[in-house]
CSV table of C-alpha atoms in Angstrom, one decimal:
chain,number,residue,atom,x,y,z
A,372,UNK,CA,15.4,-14.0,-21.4
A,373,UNK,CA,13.7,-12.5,-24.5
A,374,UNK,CA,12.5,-9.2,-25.1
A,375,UNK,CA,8.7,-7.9,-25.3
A,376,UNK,CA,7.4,-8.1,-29.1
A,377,UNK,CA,6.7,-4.5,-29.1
A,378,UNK,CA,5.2,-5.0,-32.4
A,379,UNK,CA,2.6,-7.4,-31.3
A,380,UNK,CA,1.9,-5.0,-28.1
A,381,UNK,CA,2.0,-1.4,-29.3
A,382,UNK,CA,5.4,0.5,-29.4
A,383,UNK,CA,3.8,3.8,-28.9
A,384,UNK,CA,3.0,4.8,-25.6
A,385,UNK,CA,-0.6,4.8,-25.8
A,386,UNK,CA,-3.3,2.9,-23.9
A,387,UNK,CA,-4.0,0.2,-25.6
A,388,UNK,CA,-8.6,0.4,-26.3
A,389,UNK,CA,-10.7,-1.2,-23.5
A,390,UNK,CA,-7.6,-1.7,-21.5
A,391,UNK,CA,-7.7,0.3,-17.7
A,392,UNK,CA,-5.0,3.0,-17.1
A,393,UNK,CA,-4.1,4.7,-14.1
A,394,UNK,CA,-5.8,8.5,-15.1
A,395,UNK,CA,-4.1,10.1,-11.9
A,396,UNK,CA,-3.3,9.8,-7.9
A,397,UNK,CA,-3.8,11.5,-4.5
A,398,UNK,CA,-2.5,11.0,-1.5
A,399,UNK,CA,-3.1,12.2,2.5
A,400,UNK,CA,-1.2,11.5,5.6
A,401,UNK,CA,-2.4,12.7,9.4
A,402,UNK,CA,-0.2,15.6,10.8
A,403,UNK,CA,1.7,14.0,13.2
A,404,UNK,CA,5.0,13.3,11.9
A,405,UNK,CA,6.9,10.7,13.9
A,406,UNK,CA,11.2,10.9,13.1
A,407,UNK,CA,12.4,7.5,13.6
A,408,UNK,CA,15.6,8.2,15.6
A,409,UNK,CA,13.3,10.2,18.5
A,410,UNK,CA,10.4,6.7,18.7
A,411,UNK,CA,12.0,4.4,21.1
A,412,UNK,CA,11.8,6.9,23.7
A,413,UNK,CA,8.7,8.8,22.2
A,414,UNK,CA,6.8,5.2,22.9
A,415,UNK,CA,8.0,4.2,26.2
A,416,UNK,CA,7.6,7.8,28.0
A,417,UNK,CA,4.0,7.6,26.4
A,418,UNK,CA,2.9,3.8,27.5
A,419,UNK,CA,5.0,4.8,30.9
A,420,UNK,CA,7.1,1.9,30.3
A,421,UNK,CA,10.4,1.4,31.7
A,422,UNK,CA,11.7,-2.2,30.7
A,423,UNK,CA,15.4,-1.8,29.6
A,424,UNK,CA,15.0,-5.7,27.3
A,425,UNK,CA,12.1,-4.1,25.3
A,426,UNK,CA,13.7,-0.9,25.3
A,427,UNK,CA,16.8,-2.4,23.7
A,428,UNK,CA,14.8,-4.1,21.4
A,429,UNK,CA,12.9,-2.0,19.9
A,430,UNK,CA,15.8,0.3,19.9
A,431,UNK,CA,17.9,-2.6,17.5
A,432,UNK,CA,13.9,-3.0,15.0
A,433,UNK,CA,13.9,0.5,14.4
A,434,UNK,CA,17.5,0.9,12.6
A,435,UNK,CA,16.7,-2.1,10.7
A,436,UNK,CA,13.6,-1.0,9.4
A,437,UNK,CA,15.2,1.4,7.6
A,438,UNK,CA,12.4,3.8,8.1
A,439,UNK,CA,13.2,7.5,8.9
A,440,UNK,CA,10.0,9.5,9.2
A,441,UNK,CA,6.7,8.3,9.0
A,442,UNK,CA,3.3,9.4,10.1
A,443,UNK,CA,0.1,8.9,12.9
A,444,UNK,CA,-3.0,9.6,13.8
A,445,UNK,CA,-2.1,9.0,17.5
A,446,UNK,CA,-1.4,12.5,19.1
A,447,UNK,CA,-1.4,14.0,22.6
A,448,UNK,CA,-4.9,15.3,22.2
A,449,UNK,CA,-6.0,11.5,21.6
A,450,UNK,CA,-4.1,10.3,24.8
A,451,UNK,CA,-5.2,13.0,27.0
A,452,UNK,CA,-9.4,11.9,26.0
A,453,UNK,CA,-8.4,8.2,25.8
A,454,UNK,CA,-5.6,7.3,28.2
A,455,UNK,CA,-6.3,4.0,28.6
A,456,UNK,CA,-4.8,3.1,25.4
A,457,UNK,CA,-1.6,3.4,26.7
A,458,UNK,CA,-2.7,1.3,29.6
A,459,UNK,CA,-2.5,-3.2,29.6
A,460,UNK,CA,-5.9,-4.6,28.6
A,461,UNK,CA,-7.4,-0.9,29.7
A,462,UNK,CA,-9.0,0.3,26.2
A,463,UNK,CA,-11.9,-1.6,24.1
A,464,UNK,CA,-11.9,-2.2,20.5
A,465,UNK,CA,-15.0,-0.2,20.6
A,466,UNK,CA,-12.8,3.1,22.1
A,467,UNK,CA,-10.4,2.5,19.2
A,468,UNK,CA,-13.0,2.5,16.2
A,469,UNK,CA,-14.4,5.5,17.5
A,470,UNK,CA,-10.7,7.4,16.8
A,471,UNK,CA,-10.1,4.9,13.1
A,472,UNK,CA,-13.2,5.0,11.4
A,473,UNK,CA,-13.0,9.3,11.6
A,474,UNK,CA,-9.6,9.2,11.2
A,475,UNK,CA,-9.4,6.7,7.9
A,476,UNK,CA,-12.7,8.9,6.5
A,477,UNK,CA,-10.7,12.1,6.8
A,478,UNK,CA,-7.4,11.0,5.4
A,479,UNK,CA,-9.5,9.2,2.2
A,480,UNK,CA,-11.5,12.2,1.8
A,481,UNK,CA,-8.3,14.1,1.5
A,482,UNK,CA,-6.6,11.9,-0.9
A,483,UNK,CA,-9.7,11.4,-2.9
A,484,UNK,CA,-10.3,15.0,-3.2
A,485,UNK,CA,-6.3,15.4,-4.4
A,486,UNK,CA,-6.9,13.2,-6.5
A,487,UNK,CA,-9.9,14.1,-8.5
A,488,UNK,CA,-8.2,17.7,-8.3
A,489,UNK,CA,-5.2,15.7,-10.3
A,490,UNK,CA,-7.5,14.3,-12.3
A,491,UNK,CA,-9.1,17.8,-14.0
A,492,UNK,CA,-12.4,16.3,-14.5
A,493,UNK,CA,-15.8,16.9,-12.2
A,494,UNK,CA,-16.6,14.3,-9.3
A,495,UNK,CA,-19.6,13.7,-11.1
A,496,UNK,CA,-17.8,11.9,-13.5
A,497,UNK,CA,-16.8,8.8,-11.0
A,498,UNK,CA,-19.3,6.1,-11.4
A,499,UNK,CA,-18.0,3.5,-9.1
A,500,UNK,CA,-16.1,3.4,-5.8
A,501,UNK,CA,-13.1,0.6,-4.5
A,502,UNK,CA,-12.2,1.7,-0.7
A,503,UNK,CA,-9.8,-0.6,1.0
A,504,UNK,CA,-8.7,-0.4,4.7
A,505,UNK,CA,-8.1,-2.9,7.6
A,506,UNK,CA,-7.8,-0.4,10.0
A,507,UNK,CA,-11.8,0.1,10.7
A,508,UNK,CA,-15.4,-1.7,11.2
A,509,UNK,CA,-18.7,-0.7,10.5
A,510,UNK,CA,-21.5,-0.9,8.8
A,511,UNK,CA,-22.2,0.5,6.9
A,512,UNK,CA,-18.7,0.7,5.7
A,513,UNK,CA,-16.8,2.9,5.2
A,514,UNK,CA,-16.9,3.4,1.5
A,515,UNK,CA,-20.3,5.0,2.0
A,516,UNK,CA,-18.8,7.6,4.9
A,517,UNK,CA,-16.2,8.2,1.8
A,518,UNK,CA,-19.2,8.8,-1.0
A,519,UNK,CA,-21.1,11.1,1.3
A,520,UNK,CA,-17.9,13.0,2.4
A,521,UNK,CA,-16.7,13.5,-1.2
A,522,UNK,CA,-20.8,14.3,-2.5
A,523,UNK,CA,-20.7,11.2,-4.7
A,524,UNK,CA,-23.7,10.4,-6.8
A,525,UNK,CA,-26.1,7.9,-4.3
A,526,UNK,CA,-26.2,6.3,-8.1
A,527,UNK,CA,-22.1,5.2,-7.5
A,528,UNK,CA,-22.0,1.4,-7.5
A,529,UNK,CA,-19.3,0.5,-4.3
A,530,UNK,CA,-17.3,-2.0,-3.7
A,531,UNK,CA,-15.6,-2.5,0.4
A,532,UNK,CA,-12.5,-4.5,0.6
A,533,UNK,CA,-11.5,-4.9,4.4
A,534,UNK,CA,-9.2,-6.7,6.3
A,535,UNK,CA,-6.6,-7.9,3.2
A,536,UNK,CA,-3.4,-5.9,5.0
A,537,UNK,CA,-1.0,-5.3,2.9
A,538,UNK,CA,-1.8,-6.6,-0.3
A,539,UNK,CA,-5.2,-4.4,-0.2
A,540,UNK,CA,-3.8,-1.9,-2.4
A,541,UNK,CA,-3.0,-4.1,-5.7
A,542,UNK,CA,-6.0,-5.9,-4.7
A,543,UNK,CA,-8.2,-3.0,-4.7
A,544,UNK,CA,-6.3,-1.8,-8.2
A,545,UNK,CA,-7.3,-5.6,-9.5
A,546,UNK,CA,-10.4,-5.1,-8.5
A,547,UNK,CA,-11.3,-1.5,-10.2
A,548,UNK,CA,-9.2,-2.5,-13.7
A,549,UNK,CA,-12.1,-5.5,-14.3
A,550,UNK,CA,-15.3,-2.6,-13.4
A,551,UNK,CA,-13.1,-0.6,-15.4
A,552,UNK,CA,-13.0,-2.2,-18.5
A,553,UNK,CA,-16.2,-4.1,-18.2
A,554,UNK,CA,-18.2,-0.9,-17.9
A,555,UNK,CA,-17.0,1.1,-21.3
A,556,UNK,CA,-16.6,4.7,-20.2
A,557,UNK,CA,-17.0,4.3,-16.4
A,558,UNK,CA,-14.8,6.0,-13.9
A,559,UNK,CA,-13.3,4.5,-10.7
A,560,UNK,CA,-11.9,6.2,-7.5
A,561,UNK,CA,-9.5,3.7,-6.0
A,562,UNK,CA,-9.2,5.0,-2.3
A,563,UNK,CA,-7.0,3.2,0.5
A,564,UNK,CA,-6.7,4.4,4.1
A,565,UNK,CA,-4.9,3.2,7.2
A,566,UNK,CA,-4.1,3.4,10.9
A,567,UNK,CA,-2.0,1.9,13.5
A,568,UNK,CA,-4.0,2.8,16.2
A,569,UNK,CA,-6.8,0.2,15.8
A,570,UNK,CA,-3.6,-2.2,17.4
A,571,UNK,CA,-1.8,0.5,19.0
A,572,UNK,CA,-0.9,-1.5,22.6
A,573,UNK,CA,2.2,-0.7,25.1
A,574,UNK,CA,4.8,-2.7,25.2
A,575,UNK,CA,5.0,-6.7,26.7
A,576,UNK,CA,6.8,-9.6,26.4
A,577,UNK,CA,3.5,-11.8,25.4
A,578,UNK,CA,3.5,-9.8,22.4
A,579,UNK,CA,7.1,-9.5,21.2
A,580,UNK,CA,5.3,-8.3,17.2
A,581,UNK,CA,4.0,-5.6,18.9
A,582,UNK,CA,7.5,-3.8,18.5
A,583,UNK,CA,7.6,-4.5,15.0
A,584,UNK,CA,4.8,-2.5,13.9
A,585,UNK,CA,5.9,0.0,16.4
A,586,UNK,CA,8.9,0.1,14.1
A,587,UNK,CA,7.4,-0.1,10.8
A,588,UNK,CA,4.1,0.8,9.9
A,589,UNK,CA,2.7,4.1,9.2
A,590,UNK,CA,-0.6,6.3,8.5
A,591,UNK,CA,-2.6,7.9,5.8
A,592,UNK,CA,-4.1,7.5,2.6
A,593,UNK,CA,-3.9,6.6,-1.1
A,594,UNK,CA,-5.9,7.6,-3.8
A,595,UNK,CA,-6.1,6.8,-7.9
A,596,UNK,CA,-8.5,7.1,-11.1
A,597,UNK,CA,-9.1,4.0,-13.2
A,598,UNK,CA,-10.7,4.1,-16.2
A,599,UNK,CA,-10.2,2.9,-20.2
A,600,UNK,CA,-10.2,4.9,-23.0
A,601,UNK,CA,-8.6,7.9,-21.7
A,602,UNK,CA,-10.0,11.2,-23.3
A,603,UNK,CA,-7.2,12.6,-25.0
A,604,UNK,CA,-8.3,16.4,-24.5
A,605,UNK,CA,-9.0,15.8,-20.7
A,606,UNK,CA,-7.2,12.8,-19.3
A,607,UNK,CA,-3.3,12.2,-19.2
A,608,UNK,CA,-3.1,8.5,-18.7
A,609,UNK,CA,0.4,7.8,-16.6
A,610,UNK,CA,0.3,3.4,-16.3
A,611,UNK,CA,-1.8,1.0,-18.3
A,612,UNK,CA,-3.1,-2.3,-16.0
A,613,UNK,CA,-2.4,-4.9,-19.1
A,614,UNK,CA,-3.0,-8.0,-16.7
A,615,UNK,CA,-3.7,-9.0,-13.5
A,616,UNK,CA,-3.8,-12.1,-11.3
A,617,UNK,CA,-3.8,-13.4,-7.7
A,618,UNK,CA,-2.5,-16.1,-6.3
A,619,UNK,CA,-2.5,-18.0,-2.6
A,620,UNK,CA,0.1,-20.4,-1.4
A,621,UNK,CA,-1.9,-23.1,0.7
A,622,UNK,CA,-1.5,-23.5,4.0
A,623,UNK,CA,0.1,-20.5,4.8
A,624,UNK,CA,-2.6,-19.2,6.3
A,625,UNK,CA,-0.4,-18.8,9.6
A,626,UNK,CA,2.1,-17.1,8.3
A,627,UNK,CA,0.4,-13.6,8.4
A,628,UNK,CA,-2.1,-14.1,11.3
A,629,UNK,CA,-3.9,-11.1,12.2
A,630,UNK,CA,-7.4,-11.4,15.0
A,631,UNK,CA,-10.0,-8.5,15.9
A,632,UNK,CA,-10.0,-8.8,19.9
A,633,UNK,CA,-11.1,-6.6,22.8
A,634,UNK,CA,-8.2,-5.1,22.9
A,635,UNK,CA,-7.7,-4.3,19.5
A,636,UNK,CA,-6.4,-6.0,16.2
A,637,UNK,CA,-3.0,-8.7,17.1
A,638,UNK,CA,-0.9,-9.6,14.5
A,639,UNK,CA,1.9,-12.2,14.0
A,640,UNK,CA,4.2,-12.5,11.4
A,641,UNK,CA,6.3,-15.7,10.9
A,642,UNK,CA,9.9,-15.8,10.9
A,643,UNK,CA,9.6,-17.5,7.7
A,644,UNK,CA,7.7,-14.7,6.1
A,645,UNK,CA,10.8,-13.4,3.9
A,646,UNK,CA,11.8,-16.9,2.9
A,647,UNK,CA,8.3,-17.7,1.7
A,648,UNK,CA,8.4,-14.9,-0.3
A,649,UNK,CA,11.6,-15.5,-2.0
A,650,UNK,CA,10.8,-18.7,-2.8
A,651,UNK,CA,7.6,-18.4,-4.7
A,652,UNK,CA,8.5,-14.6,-6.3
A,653,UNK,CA,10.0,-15.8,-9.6
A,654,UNK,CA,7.4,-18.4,-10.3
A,655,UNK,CA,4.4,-15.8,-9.7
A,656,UNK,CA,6.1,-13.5,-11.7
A,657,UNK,CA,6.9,-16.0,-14.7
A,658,UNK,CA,3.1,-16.6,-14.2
A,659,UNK,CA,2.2,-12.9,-14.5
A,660,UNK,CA,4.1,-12.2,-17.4
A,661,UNK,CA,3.2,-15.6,-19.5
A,662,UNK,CA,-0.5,-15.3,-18.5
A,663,UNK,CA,0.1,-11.2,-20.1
A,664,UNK,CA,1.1,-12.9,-23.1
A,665,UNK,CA,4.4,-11.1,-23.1
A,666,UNK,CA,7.9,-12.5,-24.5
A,667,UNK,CA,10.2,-13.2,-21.4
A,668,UNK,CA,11.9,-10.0,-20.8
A,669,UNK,CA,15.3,-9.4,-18.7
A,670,UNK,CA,14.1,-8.0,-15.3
A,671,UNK,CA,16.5,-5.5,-15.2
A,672,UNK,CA,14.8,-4.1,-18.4
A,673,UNK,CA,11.3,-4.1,-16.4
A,674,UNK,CA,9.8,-1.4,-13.4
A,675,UNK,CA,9.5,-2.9,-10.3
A,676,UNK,CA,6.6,-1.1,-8.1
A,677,UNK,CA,6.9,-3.6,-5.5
A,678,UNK,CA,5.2,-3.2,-1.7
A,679,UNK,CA,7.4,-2.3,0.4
A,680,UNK,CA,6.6,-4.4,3.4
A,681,UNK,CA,10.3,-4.6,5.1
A,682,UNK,CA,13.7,-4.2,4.2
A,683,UNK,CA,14.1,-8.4,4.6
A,684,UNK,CA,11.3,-8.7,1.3
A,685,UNK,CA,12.7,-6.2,-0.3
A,686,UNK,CA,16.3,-7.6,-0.1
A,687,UNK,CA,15.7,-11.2,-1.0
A,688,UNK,CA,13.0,-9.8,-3.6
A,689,UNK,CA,16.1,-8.4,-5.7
A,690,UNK,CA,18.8,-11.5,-4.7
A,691,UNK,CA,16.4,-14.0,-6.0
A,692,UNK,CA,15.4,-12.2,-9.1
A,693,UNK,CA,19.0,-10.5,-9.6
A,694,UNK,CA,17.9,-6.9,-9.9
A,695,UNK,CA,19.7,-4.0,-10.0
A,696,UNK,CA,19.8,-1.8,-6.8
A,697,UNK,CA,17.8,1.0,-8.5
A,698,UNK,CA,15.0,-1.6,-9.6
A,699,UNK,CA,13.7,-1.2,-5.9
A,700,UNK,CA,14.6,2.3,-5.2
A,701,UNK,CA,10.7,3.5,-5.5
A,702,UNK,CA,9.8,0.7,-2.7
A,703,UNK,CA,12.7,1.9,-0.4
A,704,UNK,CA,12.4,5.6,-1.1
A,705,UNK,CA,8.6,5.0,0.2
A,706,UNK,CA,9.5,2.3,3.4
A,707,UNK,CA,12.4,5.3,4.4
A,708,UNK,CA,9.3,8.1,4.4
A,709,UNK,CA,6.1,6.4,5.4
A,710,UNK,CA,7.1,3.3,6.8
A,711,UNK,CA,4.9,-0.1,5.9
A,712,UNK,CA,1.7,2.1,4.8
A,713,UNK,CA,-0.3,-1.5,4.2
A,714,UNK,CA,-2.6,-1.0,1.3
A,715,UNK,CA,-1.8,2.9,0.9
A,716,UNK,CA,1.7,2.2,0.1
A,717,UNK,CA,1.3,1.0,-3.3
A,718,UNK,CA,0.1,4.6,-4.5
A,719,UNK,CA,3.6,6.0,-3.0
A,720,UNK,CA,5.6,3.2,-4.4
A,721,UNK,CA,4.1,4.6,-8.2
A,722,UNK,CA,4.7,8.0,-7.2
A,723,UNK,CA,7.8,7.8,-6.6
A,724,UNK,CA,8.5,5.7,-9.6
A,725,UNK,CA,6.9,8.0,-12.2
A,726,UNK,CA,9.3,10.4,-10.2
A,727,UNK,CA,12.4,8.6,-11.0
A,728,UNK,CA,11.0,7.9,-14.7
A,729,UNK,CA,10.6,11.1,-16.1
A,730,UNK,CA,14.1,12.0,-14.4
A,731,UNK,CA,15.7,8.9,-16.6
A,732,UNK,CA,14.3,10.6,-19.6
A,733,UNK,CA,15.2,14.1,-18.6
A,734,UNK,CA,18.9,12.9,-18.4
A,735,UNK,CA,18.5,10.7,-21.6
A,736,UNK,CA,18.7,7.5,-19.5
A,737,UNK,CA,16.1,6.1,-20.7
A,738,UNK,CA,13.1,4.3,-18.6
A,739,UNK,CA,11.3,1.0,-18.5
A,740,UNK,CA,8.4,1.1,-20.2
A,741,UNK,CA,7.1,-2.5,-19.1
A,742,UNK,CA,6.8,-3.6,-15.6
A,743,UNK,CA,5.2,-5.5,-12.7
A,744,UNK,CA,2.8,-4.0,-9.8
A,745,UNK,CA,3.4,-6.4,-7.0
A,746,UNK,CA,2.4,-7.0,-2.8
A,747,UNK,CA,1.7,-9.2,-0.9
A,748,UNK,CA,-0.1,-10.3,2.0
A,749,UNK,CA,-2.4,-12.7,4.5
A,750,UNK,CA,-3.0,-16.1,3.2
A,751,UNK,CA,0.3,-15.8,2.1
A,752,UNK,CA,-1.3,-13.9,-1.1
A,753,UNK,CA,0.5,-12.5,-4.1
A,754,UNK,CA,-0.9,-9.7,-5.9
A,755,UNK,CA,0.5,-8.7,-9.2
A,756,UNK,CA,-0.2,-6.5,-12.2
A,757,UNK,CA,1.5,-6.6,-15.5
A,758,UNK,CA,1.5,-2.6,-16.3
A,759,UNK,CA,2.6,0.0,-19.0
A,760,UNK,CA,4.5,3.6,-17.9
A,761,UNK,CA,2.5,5.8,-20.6
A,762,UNK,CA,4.1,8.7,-18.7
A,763,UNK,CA,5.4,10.9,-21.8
């Protein structure tokens, strides 16, 4: 492959005019802390079960997961007021938005409130709000619980994104790169929030999935500031959104199948879910880059902030596309300490990679400038971003 015409595109590492940057990020977890090696038996003694086959299996999903700490709303205090939830069929999807829709407010008033404190400018400066979560239901939603919790201007134009899973995140960052740069000088809080117990169940055999969100996904929130035109006295922009596009691979509809019930929210992931992936990566990704405009590039020499929605993804992400282990070592670093966040977990993923990037250039290593933002999720959709490191 070819490299990037840096001419064409701007070697210096500033934001290119009108085009959206990522100004700063923020993020907020509940305080339980769950350690992966102590769940297994955490779970069971808490949904008093007692069935060696689940037991064992579980036991197996959680070492493959690869996750080791992660963390919940669900405490002690919650069981004690609502024990039916550890109870078959015994809690209402009413009992468990009465515990989400506080809990994702609190953890996205946190993270906002990080980080607009990372930010250095005054709240009054946001002019438009993008919350994403598929862990609650109201209305109205919950992006109007997050303006009044924050004391957002009742002027702030909103935008709710709910129920997209996983690929919320890099749909929600989509989303506030076109109000940012079809609003000159407008500012957007980005803000993601998330919890398991909206399908938090005990164990059966009818619902063998159950155990693998019991071994992989986590809690809490994720923040970020989008706007163009950085000021250059009072904004430090750290990744420019170049281009973005979304795609859905028809009928795959199945393949991530998630239902609001009585009990809660099911979901059921294919079998097939890795190799779907694997087979359409590259060609999205050719798609993303060519529809950038940019010169074919060697992947290795590209970031990868990838979703990290399970070890399997993430493994036949970097056979398929021949990357080097360390392309993927933001997504891994933020599956081993969150677990599968859903839409939060993109904001980790960056984190972690602007992290790793100012430790290549510490060391002289150098770092990628160029890279893809990538998830996916239900429909089977594919999320991706085309994205500058500005991080000097």
């Amino acid at each position: 492959m070819g490299s990037i015409d840096a001419a064409e595109l701007g070697s210096e590492k500033k934001s290119n005019p009108g085009k959206a940057t990522i100004l700063a990020f923020g993020k907020a977890f509940p305080h339980q802390l769950v350690m992966q090696e102590y769940l297994v038996d955490g779970y069971f003694k808490t949904t008093n079960c007692d069935d060696p086959e689940l037991k064992q299996k579980l036991t197996r999903l959680s070492k493959t997961t690869t996750v080791k700490t992660r963390y919940v709303v669900m405490s002690e205090e919650i069981l004690r007021k609502y024990p039916e939830l550890a109870i078959e069929g015994g809690s209402t999807v009413t009992q468990r938005l009465d515990i989400c829709n506080n809990a994702v407010t609190e953890m996205a008033v946190e993270a906002s409130r990080a980080c607009i404190k990372n930010w250095g400018r005054s709240i009054s400066d946001i002019t438009h709000l993008v919350y994403v979560s598929s862990s609650e239901a109201r209305l109205p939603g919950g992006d109007l619980y997050l303006a009044k919790g924050l004391g957002l201007s009742p002027e702030t134009h909103r935008v709710l994104l709910y129920f997209i899973g996983c690929s919320g995140g890099v749909a929600g960052l989509r989303v506030a790169k076109d109000i940012a740069e079809n609003n000159p000088g407008s500012r957007v809080l980005l803000a993601t929030s998330e919890t398991t117990i909206i399908g938090f169940k005990p164990p059966s055999v009818d619902r063998p999935y159950d155990l693998v969100g019991v071994a992989l996904f986590g809690d809490g929130a994720g923040a970020m500031i989008i706007g163009s035109d950085p000021d250059p006295i009072s904004e430090k922009p750290l990744f420019e959104l170049h281009t973005a596009i979304q795609n859905f691979l028809p009928d795959t509809e199945k393949t991530i199948d998630g239902r609001l019930t009585e009990q809660g929210i099911n979901f059921k992931l294919s079998r097939e879910l890795p190799q779907i992936i694997e087979d359409n990566v590259e060609g999205f990704c050719k798609k993303l880059i060519g529809k950038a405009g940019l010169a074919q590039k060697d992947y290795n020499q590209m970031f990868w902030a990838v979703h990290p929605g399970g070890p399997a993804i993430l493994n036949r992400m970097e056979k398929r596309l021949n990357l080097s282990p360390e392309k993927l070592s933001p997504s891994r670093r933020a599956l081993m300490d969150y677990g599968n966040a859903s839409s939060n977990s993109i904001v980790y993923v960056l984190e972690y990679m602007l992290e790793e990037s100012r430790k290549a250039k510490n060391t002289n290593e150098g770092e990628d400038e160029w890279g893809l933002i990538l998830a996916f999720g239900p429909g089977v959709t594919f999320e991706g971003i085309v994205a500058r490191n500005l991080d000097v």
